[in-house]
Structure formats: C-alpha cells, structure tokens
C-alpha cells in the first residue's frame, strides 16, 4: 500500500478563529480514511484546502510523494483529487453522459462527439456494475442515490486517485448505502485513496480502515486504525467529553391514545391506521420511497390525498391544509429544513413567529415588542446559538436551524409533533440536545411521530416503531423488544405481520 | 432588557443601511445636478419633479408587493390603461365621480385577482401570466374606449369636472394633489407591509413559499392579495393619469410597468422576492425622475437618458448584491 496523499502540518486561520492547527493526514492507496469531527471542527476547511478553495497558511500537500500547491478546483482535478459533496453539482436537465463529461466534450470538426462520451460513460458504469443507470438517462428523473453514483462516475472520468466523500449517506436509505459501499469497495480494489466524512458512527465500522479525528481545528492524537477503538471511544474523542449514551436515558409516562389517523390514501401511500399516545414517541421506519414522508405530509394536510380521517381525542378533525392541521394542534418539521422549514433570508425572530401570527399581533398589526419577546423566549429555552435575533437564518449551523424550526412550533402549543429526519446532517453534540428536547416535550404530554433512516436513533428514542414498506404499514414493534435485524426484515419486505398492524381495526 | 434593546437597534440598523444606500444615491444626484445647472435647485423644479414621479411611484408601490411575494408584474401598465377607460366610461354613464373612482379601483383589483388566479390556481409562471394579461388588459382598453381617446371634459358632469380638475392639477400649499395622493398611498402600503400580519405573511411567502405554506400560511391567498394590491394601485394610477391629462388614451400607461419595476429594483426590492420596502420603491422612482429632470435641464438628449437609466438600474442592483455579499462574509 503506497502513500497517495499526504497533508503535512496544515494550519489555516480566519479573522478571529484558528480553523486548522497543524493537521497531518496520510491517505494510502486502497484505504478508506474516515475524517471525523463535529460541525465546525475543521473538516470542510481541510477539504476546501484540498480542492484549492482555500490556501493554507502553513503546511504542505504531497500527491504521490511530490509536493504540490492547489489553487482551484480544476488544478485539484488534474492532480487526481475529486470531492463528492453533499449537494451535487449536476445539471438536472442533462443526461448522465453529458454530466460526466460536462465542459470536456470531445470535439469532432467542431461538433460534439456524443457517441464517444456515451461509450466512455458506459465503461465507467460497467466498472462499478451500475447497470440500473444508462448514459442517456436524464438526471432529473433519477433518485438521490443514483445522482450520487453519477457524481462518482464524474470523478472517475478524471482518473481521480483520491476521492473524498462528504457525508455521502446523509440522504440515502439503508439499501442504497449498501450499493454505495460496494462502489467504494471497488474504488479500494482499484487502489484509490478514499477520504470519508460522516456523522454516522455505525456505518463507519463497515467501511473505515483508518481514522483521523478533528476537534476545534486540532487533530486529536495521530491517525489510528479503526479496529483499534470502540465506537464510544471514538465519540469521546470527537466531542471531548464523555457522553454516557448517545441517546439520553429517559423514563416516559405514556398516556391514552389521543391521535389517530385512518385510511390515509394517495398515489404513494395506503395506510390503514396509525395512532399516537400522549407523551409517546412513535418511530416510523422504512426505506427511502416507503412513503414515510408522504404519510406525515398527508396527516399535516401538505399534499392532496384521496382519503384520510383524522381524530384527535376521539373527535374528527379536518386536515385539508397545513393551516387547518396546525389549528388542530398538529405540527410537522420537514426533512428538508432549508427548502421547506425555514425562510433562510428572513431573520430568527420572523422565522420563529411565522406560525404564531395571532400571538404577536392585535387587530392585524404586529406588536414588535411581543414578537421579540416571544422569539427571545424560545431562543433562550432551546439554547439557539445566534448572536442576535436579527440574524438571518441562513447563517446558523444545521443544528441551530433545526432548533429554530422547533422553536416555531413550540411557540404554538402543539399536541402532536411530527419530526421528519430530525437529526440529519447535525453533529453529535447538537443531536443530543435535540433528543433531550424531544424527551422534555414528551414529558409535557406532547405526542411525537419520528421518521428516521437511522435505525439506532429509532431504537434509542422511540417507544413503538411503525414499520413501512411500499406505502403501507406492515408491522409494529416495541422499541425495547426488537433488533435492527428485525426492523430491516420488515422494511425490506421480507416479513409482514398484517394481523399485528398498528392498532389494526 | 438592555440586551433586547441592543438587538432591536441592530435590526433597525441593518434595515436602515438598506434605505441609506438609496438615500445616498438620491442626494448624490441632487448635489451633482445642483452644481451642474442653475435651474435644478428651485422650488418650482422640485414640484415638477414630484408631479412627474407621482404616477410612477404609486405604481411602483403596488408592483413592490408583487415583487416581494416573488412574483412578476408586467400587466400593471395595461391596468393603468384599462382603468382610465373604465373611469371615463363610468363617468359617461352619469355615475358620480367619487363612485367612479371606487369602481375604477375595484376594476384594477379585479385585474389583480385575475393575475393571482392564473398564478396560484393555474400554476402559470408569473412572468408568463402577467405577460398574457398585459395583452388582454390592453385589448380590453381598446374595446372599452372603442379605440379612441375619451375626453373627461365631455363625459364628466358639470358638478364633477372642477373636482376632477382639482385632483389632476390642483395644489394645496403649492404641492400638487397627485403628490399628496401618492404619499398617502405609500404611507398606507408601507404600514401594511412593515407593521401588519399581512405584511409578515407577504415576506414569509416571498422568502420561501413552501416554508410559509407549511407554517399554516395560506400562500395562495396571500399571493393573490399581493396581485390585488398591485392592480388596485395601477387602477389608482390610471385615475391619477386621466385626471391629470383630462382624457383617457387607449395607449395610456404603455410600458409604465417597466418604469415601476425599475423604480422598485433601484430602491432595493429584490426580484427574488422576500426583500424590499415601500419607501425604497418611492425613492427609486424619485432617483429615476430626478435623473431625467436633471439631464433635461442639462440639455442631454433623451436617447442618452435611456442609456443612463439602464446604467443606474444595473449599478443600483450590483451595489446591493455587493453589500449583501459583504454582510454574508462578515456573518
């Protein structure tokens, strides 16, 4: 195993912050090198140095033993360094082949040689056994997982030697993750060096060879073999404090069933029945496309349905629109905070008060003082880290943005909170805080539905877990009495238990 | 408490900085023209600028609502035309002038309602929807007016004519009535936008439609209301123009929507939605008006004036983008 990439003594300061302080990383051929750290630990700064967005203040970069200086992404690509970011750089209207060879189309007498490009793309797809993707497919029609594969193909078309994955599994379901790992293993076999950034500890154990941990811009010890530490030790190194558990221990007092929804039907879902008790967390497990989000959105009145019946405390209520659902005490925290949860260009105060207009106004006029006090109350209560209430939401970190959305709903005294992937893309420390908040809410008797793709999170937080497969609920399990394996069996369709469906009539 | 006060000041300061930018541009122009020409800095000239700007500024206030909601408004000029025609036709029918004004405003709002319907219920892109209605409303203007201009002198009753003349060209304390109307409307709209729940919902919708909808805001309704505000203001602008000229031309208000959009954008209203103020839009209208007036006094021909207007739009928006970038990097 030869060395492909060496970053030596890298330091980088921004006004007022030392973002990186003497970081050393060596990536060998055929190695998956995990880069761990909380948000703000310096991972992305390091990667931006690697692809030339930032120049380091100190330190050297060697590619295959030769010292290089990288000034822009193009130079990085030419040196064989590719980064697969969380947000893809693809043109949705173009085909796979056009995206892979974008900007580098082969000319033939001034005309694009489409055949060559398609042939080359097909070669790369074959190499990774990605037979469900065709070079002529239009990217817009593909799933997130498939788009990611296109990004990887694009990286391969540059003959990249080092491939960096930035949170590659954040938007993937379990089965899609397997596919991704197969592709990564193929890269390993071809002797590429892989840097893998992720917040999900569990998946690292399947794939990582070596680990480097960053905390507040500093490297925590040298890089080490992944097998030499336990997950708990790893988390300790990341957060620098002992966390007795990733999920706060909590005894819940669960009340009566207060919420039920029956016959939820539209194009994507067909759910007979679902119910939530007071102070309970009901998890919903399922693969991507199983209809979890669609079910939640139907309950919240966000999408049209062909039939639905919602009862709160035994009384039938209408959920024809989000406005109506909110009036009936239902709130929904979307999985896509940035596009659906927050108005990024508005400030914290306006975002928090967005659903509480009545509370902050009189005769249709907003009372500024009330609005600010209300916002401040929730900023303090949830410990949202923001320099001022007038800070635009776009400048907050992922965890604080999530708290902002939560603040919006807490400001309206809701009875049922639906969390859709509440901790996606949020660092370990902030996750723990969100979990604690969920526990506090359940103490107050709020019923919670939590959709999550992370099985440990479902097991750690829920009381019951409803299992979805292809638009229906195929079973229900007690979180304490089940295993990840059992859940997987249900949601992949291997096992169904219609008779034990969530409160089957 | 101290803390919340400083928070409040900071919010006020950032909003104020936005406003100051346009203000600086405005005063810059005034100083330049005052130095370059003798006739610019006179009361008479100032009043004539106000008068020339009044209709555009009124229009710009309404258009700002639509831009802030994230829409587009290309039909406003045609609404001005159709309103003028409706106004004169209802005068001809013997309806009292005051009622005619209300009818015309209602007609403008109806046009806005139609735009809102096309955008929210038929899901047309706002640009296309209002491009279409620009032609529809202009055509309606020709049909209603039978393709020729209608003189207010001929259609208004003897009692109403002096009143209409007063609205169009009368003055109180030396300031034209039309300017008062514009200022009052701007104040009302500004209050609606910055102090009411409706205003908040408009900003929320313009900033992120989906987030606003999922927060329980009826975004279709809010969007339609924004278009109705724009239509209503265009209707009022139609009345203002008709009383000023004492006739309704079938071509009245042509390309006024572009003047209105230019004024809004120069005044800091974002075409992306979610940002902007009414005072800013009014100021934008004044910047264009003062520039045109000053260049006229300097004897610069109108061809060059067009080019300079274009440059101002681009510079104003560019300055705004640069300011925002700096803010973002400061964080």
Coordinates of N, CA and C in Angstrom, one line a residue, chain B residues 26 45-61 178-179 182 237 240 244 256 259-260 263 281-293:
Chain B
X26 N -29.7 59.2 -4.1 CA -30.6 60.3 -4.3 C -29.9 61.7 -4.1
X45 N -39.0 73.7 -9.8 CA -38.4 72.5 -10.4 C -38.7 71.2 -9.5
X46 N -38.5 71.4 -8.2 CA -38.7 70.3 -7.3 C -40.2 69.8 -7.4
X47 N -41.1 70.8 -7.5 CA -42.5 70.4 -7.6 C -42.8 69.7 -8.9
X48 N -42.2 70.1 -9.9 CA -42.4 69.5 -11.2 C -41.9 68.1 -11.2
X49 N -40.8 67.9 -10.5 CA -40.2 66.5 -10.4 C -41.2 65.6 -9.7
X50 N -41.7 66.1 -8.6 CA -42.7 65.4 -7.8 C -43.9 65.0 -8.6
X51 N -44.4 65.9 -9.4 CA -45.5 65.7 -10.2 C -45.3 64.6 -11.2
X52 N -44.1 64.7 -11.8 CA -43.7 63.7 -12.9 C -43.5 62.3 -12.3
X53 N -43.2 62.3 -11.0 CA -42.9 61.0 -10.4 C -44.1 60.4 -9.8
X54 N -45.1 61.2 -9.5 CA -46.3 60.7 -8.7 C -46.9 59.4 -9.2
X55 N -47.2 59.4 -10.5 CA -47.9 58.2 -11.1 C -47.0 57.0 -11.0
X56 N -45.7 57.2 -11.4 CA -44.8 56.1 -11.4 C -44.6 55.5 -10.0
X57 N -44.5 56.4 -9.0 CA -44.2 56.0 -7.7 C -45.4 55.2 -7.1
X58 N -46.6 55.7 -7.4 CA -47.8 55.0 -7.0 C -47.8 53.6 -7.5
X59 N -47.5 53.5 -8.8 CA -47.5 52.2 -9.5 C -46.4 51.3 -8.9
X60 N -45.2 51.9 -8.6 CA -44.1 51.1 -8.0 C -44.4 50.5 -6.7
X61 N -45.2 51.3 -5.9 CA -45.6 50.8 -4.5 C -46.4 49.5 -4.7
X178 N -51.9 65.3 -6.7 CA -51.4 63.9 -7.1 C -50.3 63.5 -6.2
X179 N -49.4 64.5 -5.8 CA -48.3 64.1 -4.9 C -48.8 63.7 -3.5
X182 N -50.2 60.2 -3.8 CA -49.1 59.2 -3.9 C -48.5 59.0 -2.5
X237 N -53.4 54.7 -10.2 CA -52.5 55.4 -11.1 C -53.3 55.8 -12.4
X240 N -55.3 58.8 -11.6 CA -54.4 60.0 -11.5 C -54.0 60.5 -12.9
X244 N -55.1 64.0 -14.7 CA -54.1 65.0 -15.0 C -54.1 65.4 -16.4
X256 N -45.4 51.5 -18.6 CA -45.3 52.0 -17.3 C -44.8 50.9 -16.3
X259 N -41.2 51.0 -15.9 CA -40.8 52.2 -15.0 C -41.0 51.8 -13.5
X260 N -42.1 51.1 -13.3 CA -42.4 50.8 -11.9 C -41.4 49.7 -11.4
X263 N -38.1 51.3 -10.8 CA -38.1 52.1 -9.5 C -37.9 51.2 -8.3
X281 N -39.0 51.9 -2.7 CA -39.5 51.9 -4.1 C -39.8 53.4 -4.5
X282 N -40.4 54.1 -3.6 CA -40.7 55.5 -3.9 C -39.4 56.3 -4.2
X283 N -38.4 56.0 -3.3 CA -37.1 56.6 -3.6 C -36.5 56.3 -4.9
X284 N -36.7 55.0 -5.3 CA -36.2 54.5 -6.6 C -36.9 55.3 -7.7
X285 N -38.2 55.6 -7.6 CA -38.9 56.4 -8.6 C -38.4 57.8 -8.6
X286 N -38.1 58.3 -7.5 CA -37.5 59.7 -7.4 C -36.1 59.7 -8.1
X287 N -35.3 58.7 -7.9 CA -34.0 58.7 -8.5 C -34.1 58.8 -10.0
X288 N -35.0 57.9 -10.5 CA -35.2 58.0 -12.0 C -35.7 59.3 -12.4
X289 N -36.7 59.9 -11.7 CA -37.3 61.1 -12.1 C -36.3 62.3 -12.0
X290 N -35.6 62.3 -10.9 CA -34.6 63.4 -10.7 C -33.5 63.4 -11.8
X291 N -33.1 62.1 -12.1 CA -32.1 62.0 -13.1 C -32.6 62.5 -14.5
X292 N -33.8 62.1 -14.8 CA -34.4 62.5 -16.1 C -34.5 64.1 -16.2
X293 N -35.0 64.6 -15.1 CA -35.2 66.1 -15.0 C -33.9 66.8 -15.1

